[in-house]
XYZ file of C-alpha atoms in Angstrom:
562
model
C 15.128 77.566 108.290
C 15.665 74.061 108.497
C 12.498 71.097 107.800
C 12.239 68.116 109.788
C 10.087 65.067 107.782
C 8.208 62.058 109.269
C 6.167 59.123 107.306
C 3.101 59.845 110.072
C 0.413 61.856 109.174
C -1.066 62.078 112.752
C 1.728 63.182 114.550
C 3.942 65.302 111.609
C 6.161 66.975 114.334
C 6.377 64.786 116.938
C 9.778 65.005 117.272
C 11.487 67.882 118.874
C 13.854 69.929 116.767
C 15.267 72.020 119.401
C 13.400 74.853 118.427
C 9.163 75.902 117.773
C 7.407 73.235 115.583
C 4.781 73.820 112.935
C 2.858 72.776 109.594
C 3.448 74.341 106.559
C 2.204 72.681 103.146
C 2.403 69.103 104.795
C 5.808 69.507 105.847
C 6.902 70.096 109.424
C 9.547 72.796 109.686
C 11.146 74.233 113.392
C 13.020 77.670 113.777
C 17.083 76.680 114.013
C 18.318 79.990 115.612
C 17.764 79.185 119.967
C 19.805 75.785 119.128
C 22.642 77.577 116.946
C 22.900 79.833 119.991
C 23.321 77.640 122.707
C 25.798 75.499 120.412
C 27.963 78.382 119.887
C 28.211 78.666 123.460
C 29.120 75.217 123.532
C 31.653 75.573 121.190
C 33.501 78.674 122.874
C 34.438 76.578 125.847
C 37.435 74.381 125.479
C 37.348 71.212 126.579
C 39.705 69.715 129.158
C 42.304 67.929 125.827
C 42.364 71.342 124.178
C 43.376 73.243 127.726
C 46.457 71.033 127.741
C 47.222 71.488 124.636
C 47.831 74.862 124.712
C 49.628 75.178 128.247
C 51.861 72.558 126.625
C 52.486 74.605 123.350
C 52.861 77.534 125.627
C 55.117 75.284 128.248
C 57.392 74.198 124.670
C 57.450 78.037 123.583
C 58.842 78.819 126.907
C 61.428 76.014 126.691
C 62.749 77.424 123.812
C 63.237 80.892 125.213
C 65.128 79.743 127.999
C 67.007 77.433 125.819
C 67.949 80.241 123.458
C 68.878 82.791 126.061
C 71.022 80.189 127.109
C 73.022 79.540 124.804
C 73.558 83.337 124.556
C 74.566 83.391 127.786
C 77.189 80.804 127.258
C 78.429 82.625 123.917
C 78.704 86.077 126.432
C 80.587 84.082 128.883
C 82.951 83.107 126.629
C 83.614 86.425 124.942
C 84.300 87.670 128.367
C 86.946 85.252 129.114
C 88.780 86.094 126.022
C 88.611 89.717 126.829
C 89.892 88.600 130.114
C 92.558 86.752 128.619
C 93.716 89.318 126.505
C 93.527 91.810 129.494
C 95.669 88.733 131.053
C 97.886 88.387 128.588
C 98.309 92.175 127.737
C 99.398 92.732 131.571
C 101.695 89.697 131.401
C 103.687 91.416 128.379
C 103.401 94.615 129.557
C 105.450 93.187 132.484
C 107.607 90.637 130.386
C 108.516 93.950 127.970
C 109.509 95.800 131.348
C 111.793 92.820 132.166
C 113.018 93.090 128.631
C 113.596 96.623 128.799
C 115.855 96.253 131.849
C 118.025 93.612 130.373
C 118.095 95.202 126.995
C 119.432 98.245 128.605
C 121.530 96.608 130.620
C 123.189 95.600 126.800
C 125.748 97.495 124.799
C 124.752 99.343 121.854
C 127.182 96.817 119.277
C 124.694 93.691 121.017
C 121.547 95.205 120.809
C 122.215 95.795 116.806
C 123.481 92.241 116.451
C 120.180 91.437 118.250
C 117.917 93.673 115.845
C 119.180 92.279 113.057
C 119.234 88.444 114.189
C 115.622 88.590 114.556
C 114.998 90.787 111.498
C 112.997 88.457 109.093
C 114.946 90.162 105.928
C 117.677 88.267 104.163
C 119.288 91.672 103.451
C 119.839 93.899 106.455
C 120.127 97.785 105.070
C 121.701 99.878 106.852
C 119.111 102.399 108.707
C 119.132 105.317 111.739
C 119.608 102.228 114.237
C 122.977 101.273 112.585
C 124.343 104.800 113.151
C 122.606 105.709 116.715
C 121.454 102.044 118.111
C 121.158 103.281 121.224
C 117.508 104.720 120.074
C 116.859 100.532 120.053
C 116.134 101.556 124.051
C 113.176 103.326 123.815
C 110.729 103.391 121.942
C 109.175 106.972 121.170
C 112.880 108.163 120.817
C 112.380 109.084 117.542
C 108.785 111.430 118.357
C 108.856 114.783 118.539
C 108.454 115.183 122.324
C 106.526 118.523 121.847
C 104.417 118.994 118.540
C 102.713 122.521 117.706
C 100.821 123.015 114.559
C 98.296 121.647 111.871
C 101.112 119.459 109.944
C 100.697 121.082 107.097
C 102.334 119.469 103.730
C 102.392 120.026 99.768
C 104.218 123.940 100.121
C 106.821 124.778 97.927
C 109.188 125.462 100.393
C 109.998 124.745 104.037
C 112.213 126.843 106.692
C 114.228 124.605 109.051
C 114.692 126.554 112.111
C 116.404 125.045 114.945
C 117.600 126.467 118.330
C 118.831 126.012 121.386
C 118.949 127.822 124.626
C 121.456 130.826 124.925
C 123.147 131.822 127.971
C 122.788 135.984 127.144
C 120.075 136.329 124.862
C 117.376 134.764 122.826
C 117.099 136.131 118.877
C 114.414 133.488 117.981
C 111.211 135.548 118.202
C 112.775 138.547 116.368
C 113.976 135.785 113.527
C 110.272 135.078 113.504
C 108.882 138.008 113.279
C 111.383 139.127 110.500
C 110.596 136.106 108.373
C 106.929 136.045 108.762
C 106.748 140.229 108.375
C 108.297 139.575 104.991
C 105.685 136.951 103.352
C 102.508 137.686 101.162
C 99.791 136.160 101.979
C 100.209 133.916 99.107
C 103.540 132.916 99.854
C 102.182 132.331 103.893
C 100.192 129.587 102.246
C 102.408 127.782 99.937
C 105.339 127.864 102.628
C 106.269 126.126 106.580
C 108.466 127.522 108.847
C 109.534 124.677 111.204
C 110.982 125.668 114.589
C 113.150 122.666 116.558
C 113.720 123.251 120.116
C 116.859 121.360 120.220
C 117.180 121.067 124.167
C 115.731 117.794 126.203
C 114.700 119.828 129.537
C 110.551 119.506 129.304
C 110.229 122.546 131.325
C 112.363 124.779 128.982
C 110.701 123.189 125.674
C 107.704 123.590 126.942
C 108.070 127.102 128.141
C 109.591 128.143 124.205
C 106.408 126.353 122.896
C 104.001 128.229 124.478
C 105.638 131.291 124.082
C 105.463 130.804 120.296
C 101.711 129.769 120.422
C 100.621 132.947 122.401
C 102.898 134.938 120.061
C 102.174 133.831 116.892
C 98.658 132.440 117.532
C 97.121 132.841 113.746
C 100.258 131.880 112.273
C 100.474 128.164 114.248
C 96.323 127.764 113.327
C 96.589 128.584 109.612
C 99.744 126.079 109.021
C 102.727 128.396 108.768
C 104.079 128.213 112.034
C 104.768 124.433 113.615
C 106.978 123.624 116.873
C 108.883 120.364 117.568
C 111.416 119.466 120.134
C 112.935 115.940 119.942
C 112.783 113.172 122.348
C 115.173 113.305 125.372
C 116.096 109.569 124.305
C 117.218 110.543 120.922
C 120.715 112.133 121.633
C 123.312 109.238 122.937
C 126.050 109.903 124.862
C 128.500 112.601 124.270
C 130.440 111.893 127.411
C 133.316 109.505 125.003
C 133.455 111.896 122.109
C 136.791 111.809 120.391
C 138.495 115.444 120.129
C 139.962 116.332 116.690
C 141.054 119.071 114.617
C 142.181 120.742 118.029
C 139.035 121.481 119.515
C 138.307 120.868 123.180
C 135.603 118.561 124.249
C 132.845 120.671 125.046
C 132.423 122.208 120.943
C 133.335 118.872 120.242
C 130.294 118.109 121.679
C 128.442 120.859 120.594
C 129.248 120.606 117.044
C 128.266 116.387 117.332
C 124.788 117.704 118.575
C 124.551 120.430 115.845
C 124.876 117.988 113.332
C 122.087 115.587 114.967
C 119.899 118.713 115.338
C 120.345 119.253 111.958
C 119.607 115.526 110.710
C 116.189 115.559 113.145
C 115.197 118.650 111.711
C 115.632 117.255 108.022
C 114.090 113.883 108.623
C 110.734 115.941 109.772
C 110.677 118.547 107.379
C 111.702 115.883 103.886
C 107.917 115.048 103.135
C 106.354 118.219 103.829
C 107.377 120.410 100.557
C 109.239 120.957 97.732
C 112.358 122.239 98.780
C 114.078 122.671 101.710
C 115.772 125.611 103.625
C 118.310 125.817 106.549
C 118.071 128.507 108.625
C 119.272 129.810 112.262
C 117.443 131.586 114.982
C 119.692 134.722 114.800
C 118.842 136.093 111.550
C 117.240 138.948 109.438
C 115.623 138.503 105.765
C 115.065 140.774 103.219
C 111.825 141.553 101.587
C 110.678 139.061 98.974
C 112.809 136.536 99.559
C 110.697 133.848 99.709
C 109.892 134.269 96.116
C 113.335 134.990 94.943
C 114.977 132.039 96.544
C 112.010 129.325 94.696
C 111.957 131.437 91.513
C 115.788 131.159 91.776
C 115.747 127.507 91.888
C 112.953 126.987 89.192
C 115.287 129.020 86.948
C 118.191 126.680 87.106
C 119.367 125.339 83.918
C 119.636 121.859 85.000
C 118.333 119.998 88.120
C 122.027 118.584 88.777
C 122.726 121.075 91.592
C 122.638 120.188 95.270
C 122.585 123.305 97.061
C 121.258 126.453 96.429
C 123.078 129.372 98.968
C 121.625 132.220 99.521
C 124.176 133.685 102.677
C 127.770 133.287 102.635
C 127.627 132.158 106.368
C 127.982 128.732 107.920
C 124.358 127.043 107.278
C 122.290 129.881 107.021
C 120.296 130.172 103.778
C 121.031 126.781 102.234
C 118.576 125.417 100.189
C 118.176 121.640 99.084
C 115.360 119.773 97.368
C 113.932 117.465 99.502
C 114.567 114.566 97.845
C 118.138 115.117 98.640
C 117.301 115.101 102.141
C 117.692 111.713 102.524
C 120.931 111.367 101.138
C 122.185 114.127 103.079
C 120.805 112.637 106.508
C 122.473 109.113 106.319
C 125.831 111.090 105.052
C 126.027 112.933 108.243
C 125.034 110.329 109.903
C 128.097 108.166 109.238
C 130.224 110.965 110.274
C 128.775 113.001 112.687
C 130.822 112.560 115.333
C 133.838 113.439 113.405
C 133.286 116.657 111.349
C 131.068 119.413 111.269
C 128.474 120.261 109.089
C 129.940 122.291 106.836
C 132.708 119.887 106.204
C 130.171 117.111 105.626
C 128.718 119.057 102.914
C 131.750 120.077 101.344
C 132.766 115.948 101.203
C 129.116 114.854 99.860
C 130.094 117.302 96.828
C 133.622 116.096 96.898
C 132.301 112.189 96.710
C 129.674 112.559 94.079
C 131.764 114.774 91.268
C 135.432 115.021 92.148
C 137.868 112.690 90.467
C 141.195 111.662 92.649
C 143.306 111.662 89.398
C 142.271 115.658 88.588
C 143.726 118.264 90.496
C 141.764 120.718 93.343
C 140.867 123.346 90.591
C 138.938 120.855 88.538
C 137.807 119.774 91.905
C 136.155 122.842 92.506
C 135.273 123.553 88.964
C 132.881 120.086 89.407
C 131.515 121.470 92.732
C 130.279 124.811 91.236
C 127.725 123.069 89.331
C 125.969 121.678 92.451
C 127.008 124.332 95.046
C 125.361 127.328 93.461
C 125.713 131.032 95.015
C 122.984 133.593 94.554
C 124.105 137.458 95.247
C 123.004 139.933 97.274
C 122.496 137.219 100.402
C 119.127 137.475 101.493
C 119.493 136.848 104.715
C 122.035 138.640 107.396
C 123.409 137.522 111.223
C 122.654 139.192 113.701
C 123.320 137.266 116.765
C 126.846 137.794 118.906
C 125.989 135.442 121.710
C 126.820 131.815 119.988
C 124.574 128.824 121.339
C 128.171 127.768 122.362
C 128.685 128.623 125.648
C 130.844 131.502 126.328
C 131.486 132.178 122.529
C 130.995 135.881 121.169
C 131.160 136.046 117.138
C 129.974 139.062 115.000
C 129.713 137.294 111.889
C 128.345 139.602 108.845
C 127.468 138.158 105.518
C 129.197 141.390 103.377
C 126.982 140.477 100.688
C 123.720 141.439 102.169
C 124.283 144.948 102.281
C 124.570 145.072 98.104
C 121.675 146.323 96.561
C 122.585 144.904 93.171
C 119.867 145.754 90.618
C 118.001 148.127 93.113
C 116.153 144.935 94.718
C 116.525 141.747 94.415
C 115.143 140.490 91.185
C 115.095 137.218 88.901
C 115.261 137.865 85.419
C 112.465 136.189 83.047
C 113.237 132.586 81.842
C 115.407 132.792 78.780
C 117.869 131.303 76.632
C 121.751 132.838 77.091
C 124.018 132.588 73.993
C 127.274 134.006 73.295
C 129.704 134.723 70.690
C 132.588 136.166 72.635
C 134.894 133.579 74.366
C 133.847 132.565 78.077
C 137.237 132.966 80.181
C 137.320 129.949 82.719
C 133.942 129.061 84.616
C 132.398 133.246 84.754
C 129.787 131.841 82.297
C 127.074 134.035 81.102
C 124.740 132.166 82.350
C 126.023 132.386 85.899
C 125.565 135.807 85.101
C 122.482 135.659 83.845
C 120.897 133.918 87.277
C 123.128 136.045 89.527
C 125.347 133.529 90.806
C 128.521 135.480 89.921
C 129.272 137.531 86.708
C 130.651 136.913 83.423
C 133.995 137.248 82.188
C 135.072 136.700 78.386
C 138.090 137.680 76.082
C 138.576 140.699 74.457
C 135.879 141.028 71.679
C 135.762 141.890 68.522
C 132.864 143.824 66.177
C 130.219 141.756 65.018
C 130.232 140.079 69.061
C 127.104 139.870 70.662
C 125.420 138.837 73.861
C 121.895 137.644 73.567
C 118.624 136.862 76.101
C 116.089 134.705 73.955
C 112.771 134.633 76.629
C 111.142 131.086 76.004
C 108.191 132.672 75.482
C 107.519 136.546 74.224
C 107.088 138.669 76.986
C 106.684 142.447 77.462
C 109.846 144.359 78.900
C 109.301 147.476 81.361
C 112.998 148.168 81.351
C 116.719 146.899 81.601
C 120.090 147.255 82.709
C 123.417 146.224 82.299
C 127.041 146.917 83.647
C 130.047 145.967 83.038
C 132.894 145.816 84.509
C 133.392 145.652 88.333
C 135.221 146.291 91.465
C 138.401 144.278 90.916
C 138.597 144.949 86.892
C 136.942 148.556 86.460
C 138.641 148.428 83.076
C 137.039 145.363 81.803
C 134.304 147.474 80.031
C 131.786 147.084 77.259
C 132.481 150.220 74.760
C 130.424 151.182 71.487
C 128.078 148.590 72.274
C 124.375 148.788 71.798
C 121.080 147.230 73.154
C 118.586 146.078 70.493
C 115.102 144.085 70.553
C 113.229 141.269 68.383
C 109.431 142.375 68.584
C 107.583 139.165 68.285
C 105.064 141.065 66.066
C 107.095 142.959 63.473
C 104.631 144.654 61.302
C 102.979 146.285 64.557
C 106.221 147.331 65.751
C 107.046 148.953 62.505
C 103.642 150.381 62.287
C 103.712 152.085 65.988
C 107.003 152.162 67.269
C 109.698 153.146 64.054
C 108.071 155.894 62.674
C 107.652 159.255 65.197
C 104.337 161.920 64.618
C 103.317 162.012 61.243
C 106.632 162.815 59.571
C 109.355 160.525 58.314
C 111.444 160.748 60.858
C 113.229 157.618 62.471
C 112.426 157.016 65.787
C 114.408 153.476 66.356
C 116.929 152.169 63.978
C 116.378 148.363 62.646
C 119.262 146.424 62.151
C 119.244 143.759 58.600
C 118.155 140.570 60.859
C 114.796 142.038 62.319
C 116.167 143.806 65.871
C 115.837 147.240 66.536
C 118.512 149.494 68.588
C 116.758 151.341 72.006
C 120.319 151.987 73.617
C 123.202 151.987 73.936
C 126.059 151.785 76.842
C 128.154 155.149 78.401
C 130.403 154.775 80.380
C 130.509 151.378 80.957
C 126.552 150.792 81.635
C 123.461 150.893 79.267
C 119.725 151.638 80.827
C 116.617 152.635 79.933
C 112.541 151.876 79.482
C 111.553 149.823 76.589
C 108.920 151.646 74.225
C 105.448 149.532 75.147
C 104.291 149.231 71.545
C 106.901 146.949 70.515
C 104.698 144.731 72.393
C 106.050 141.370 73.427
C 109.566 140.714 72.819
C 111.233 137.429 71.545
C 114.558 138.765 72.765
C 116.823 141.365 73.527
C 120.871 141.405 72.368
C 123.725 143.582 72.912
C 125.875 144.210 69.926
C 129.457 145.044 69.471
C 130.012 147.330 67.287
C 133.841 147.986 67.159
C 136.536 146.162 68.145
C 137.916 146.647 72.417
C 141.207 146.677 73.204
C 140.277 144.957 77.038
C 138.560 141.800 77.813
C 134.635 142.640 79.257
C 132.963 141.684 82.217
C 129.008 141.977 82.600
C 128.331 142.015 86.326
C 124.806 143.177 86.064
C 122.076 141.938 83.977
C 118.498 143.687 85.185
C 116.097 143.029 82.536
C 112.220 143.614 84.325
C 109.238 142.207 82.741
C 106.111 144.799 82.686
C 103.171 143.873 84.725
């Protein structure tokens, strides 16, 4: 409530306060609440200044919207005329590369290198593939597999080079497959790759092999074992100016030049995939466990100096190499691929990396031994008498896969070899020992001894040993016995010396600690090793007389117990 005052005292309200007048204690007081009313509505209705006002804020608000999308407009323009321009300029060297193409293969293989290595930014040029085949400088997938089957698997322990090539009479490569993959644990399935090359350029025909191998072997291509590659129709170069030599006519000139590039593709694939690395054909059988026996075989080398591991006698089946010898091997055949085959290349590598000039063929071949390394029985066999040379029947047999040395084939337990006796030339005892040929020694004396310390103590199932052989049947071991070093002594004399309850000597023990479980007849000692010796640190054979005849020990069998 508001009060309006006045000095006259006739007329207290006489003026109008916008709303009902009256007296109250002398003062004149109105009620405020019809004017506030009406002012409000005044106040709610702009006035003609504040109505452009706002359409101008609105009008500036607008202007900046248009302004804005504007300028995005512009910035989309020009990102569309640079993706036009590339588009432009992609077509334009698409077209210039064509051009390119045509006049670069218009060039001789000698210009295009010369070229490549002109505008090479490097000071130093290296030799690489190009130097050796330049014409792959033509096109440029020619080093792509042109078919590719299989999950790519890599890290294995080994890896199976397979390649092959289409045969007039017959095809062997499915039953080589199914022999190899027949013979794998499931273990060994996942720590291995088989790698099939298709070594022919018709599309139609590699295509055809490829998926006849997927609907074949369909679990073995999805889990990783199995993979399929042909190579590119541009990788091979011309084999219509191949030089003939060493009497051979042109076509297995050719052939053999083509081998050895089948070869060097199949390599360059399979180098980063595993461990090692095996050669193979597609016209072979394997025996069971070979997988194992081959990588055990290579574990259990002495020294990591050797270069090739054989497991066949024949050509280049069975070879193994470790991968990082691959690319050694790859750039030495391909300096001379045209000129020898394969297993002539091999033989020089050898010949260049441990052969002296000034030393005659024997030490020659003395120095090759310890990289060229031959493990007996063969594990794998030929089978194949249609060659993937046209026209060419062979009935090659490996002789040594038939030999069922030691039962099975087996890999004795890591151990240290040591001698007395006298080694006679390079039939070491630890050739023996690993199976790569057997050992040979002077005429011994009593007191000799062979002896198998195991790096670690292990329990022994059983042995055997025998001596002498085909060629030297008289090269025996006589009066010699087969003794033991428990690693535990006092349990072995505890449980094993003593027999029942009596007194009676079960096992003699010699004055150094071993204790005698055999002994040879007849040129050969066998037999199970009593279980509570426990582990063993090692076994010996001992000499006990003097032999008129040098000895040979052809088989070694010692089995560790499971």
């Amino acid at each position: 409530m508001g009060a309006c005052w006045t000095n006259s005292s006739l007329n207290p309200c006489f003026k109008d306060c916008g709303g009902e007048r009256g007296m109250h204690d002398g003062h004149c007081f109105c009620d405020l609440k019809p004017f506030i009313a009406q002012r409000r509505k005044v106040l709610s209705l702009p006035s003609a200044g504040d109505v452009v006002d706002i359409y101008q804020r609105e009008f500036l608000a607008l202007r900046d919207r248009l302004h804005a999308a504007e300028q995005e407009s512009l910035k989309r323009s020009k990102e569309l005329n640079l993706v036009l321009e590339e588009i432009k300029r992609a077509i334009s060297e698409k077209q210039a590369l064509r051009d390119i193409n045509r006049t670069w293969s218009s060039l001789s293989d000698e210009t295009k290198l010369k070229l490549w290595n002109i505008t090479n930014k490097n000071v130093l040029h290296l030799p690489t593939i190009f130097h050796h085949l330049p014409h792959l400088l033509s096109k440029e997938n020619s080093l792509q597999p042109a078919v590719h089957v299989g999950q790519g698997r890599t890290g294995v322990s080994v890896v199976m080079g397979i390649p092959s090539v289409k045969r007039e009479v017959h095809s062997y490569l499915t039953d080589t497959l199914n022999s190899l993959i027949s013979e794998l644990t499931q273990q060994e399935k996942e720590d291995s790759v088989i790698v099939v090359l298709i070594a022919e350029t018709d599309p139609q025909y590699t295509a055809g092999v490829a998926e006849n191998i997927k609907n074949l072997f369909p679990k073995e291509i999805h889990s990783g074992l199995l993979e399929v590659i042909s190579p590119s129709p541009h990788f091979y170069p011309d084999f219509s100016h191949l030089r003939e030599s060493f009497g051979d006519p042109k076509e297995r000139v050719r052939w053999r030049t083509k081998q050895n590039l089948d070869y060097c593709f199949l390599m360059m694939y399979a180098q980063s995939k595993g461990i090692y690395y095996v050669q193979l054909e597609d016209d072979i059988v394997a025996k069971p466990n070979y997988l194992s026996t081959m990588k055990n075989f290579a574990l259990q080398q002495p020294s990591e100096e050797w270069m090739i591991l054989e497991f066949s006698q024949l050509g280049f089946i069975g070879k193994m190499f470790k991968s990082l010898d691959l690319s050694l091997i790859v750039e030495f055949i391909l300096m001379f691929y045209k000129d020898k085959p394969i297993d002539w290349l091999l033989d020089h590598i050898l010949w260049v990396k441990v052969c002296n000039p000034e030393k005659d063929a024997k030490h020659c071949d003395r120095q090759k031994a310890n990289l060229r390394i031959r493990f007996k029985p063969s594990l794998f066999q030929h089978v194949g008498t249609h060659s993937s040379l046209a026209g060419k029947i062979q009935k090659l047999k490996d002789k040594d896969f038939g030999k069922q040395a030691l039962r099975k084939e087996h890999v004795n337990p890591p151990a240290e070899v040591s001698t007395s006796l006298k080694t006679y030339q390079h039939f070491t005892l630890e050739k023996a020992y690993l199976r790569e040929d057997f050992f040979w020694a002077f005429t011994p004396t009593a007191g000799d001894f062979i002896r198998f310390r195991f790096f670690k103590p292990l329990r022994i199932e059983r042995f055997f040993f025998r001596s002498g052989n085909i060629e030297h049947p008289e090269d025996k071991l006589f009066n010699t016995t087969v003794e033991v070093l428990p690693f535990d002594s006092l349990q072995s004399d505890k449980e094993a010396l003593q027999e029942g309850r009596g007194s009676v000597v079960k096992y003699r023990r010699t004055p150094d600690g071993y204790i005698q479980i055999g002994s040879f007849s007849k040129g050969v000692a066998e037999g199970e090793v009593d279980p509570s010796f426990g582990p063993l640190e090692a076994i010996r054979l001992s000499i006990q007389t003097d032999s008129p005849v040098w000895i040979i020990l052809s088989e070694i069998f010692i089995k560790k117990a499971e």
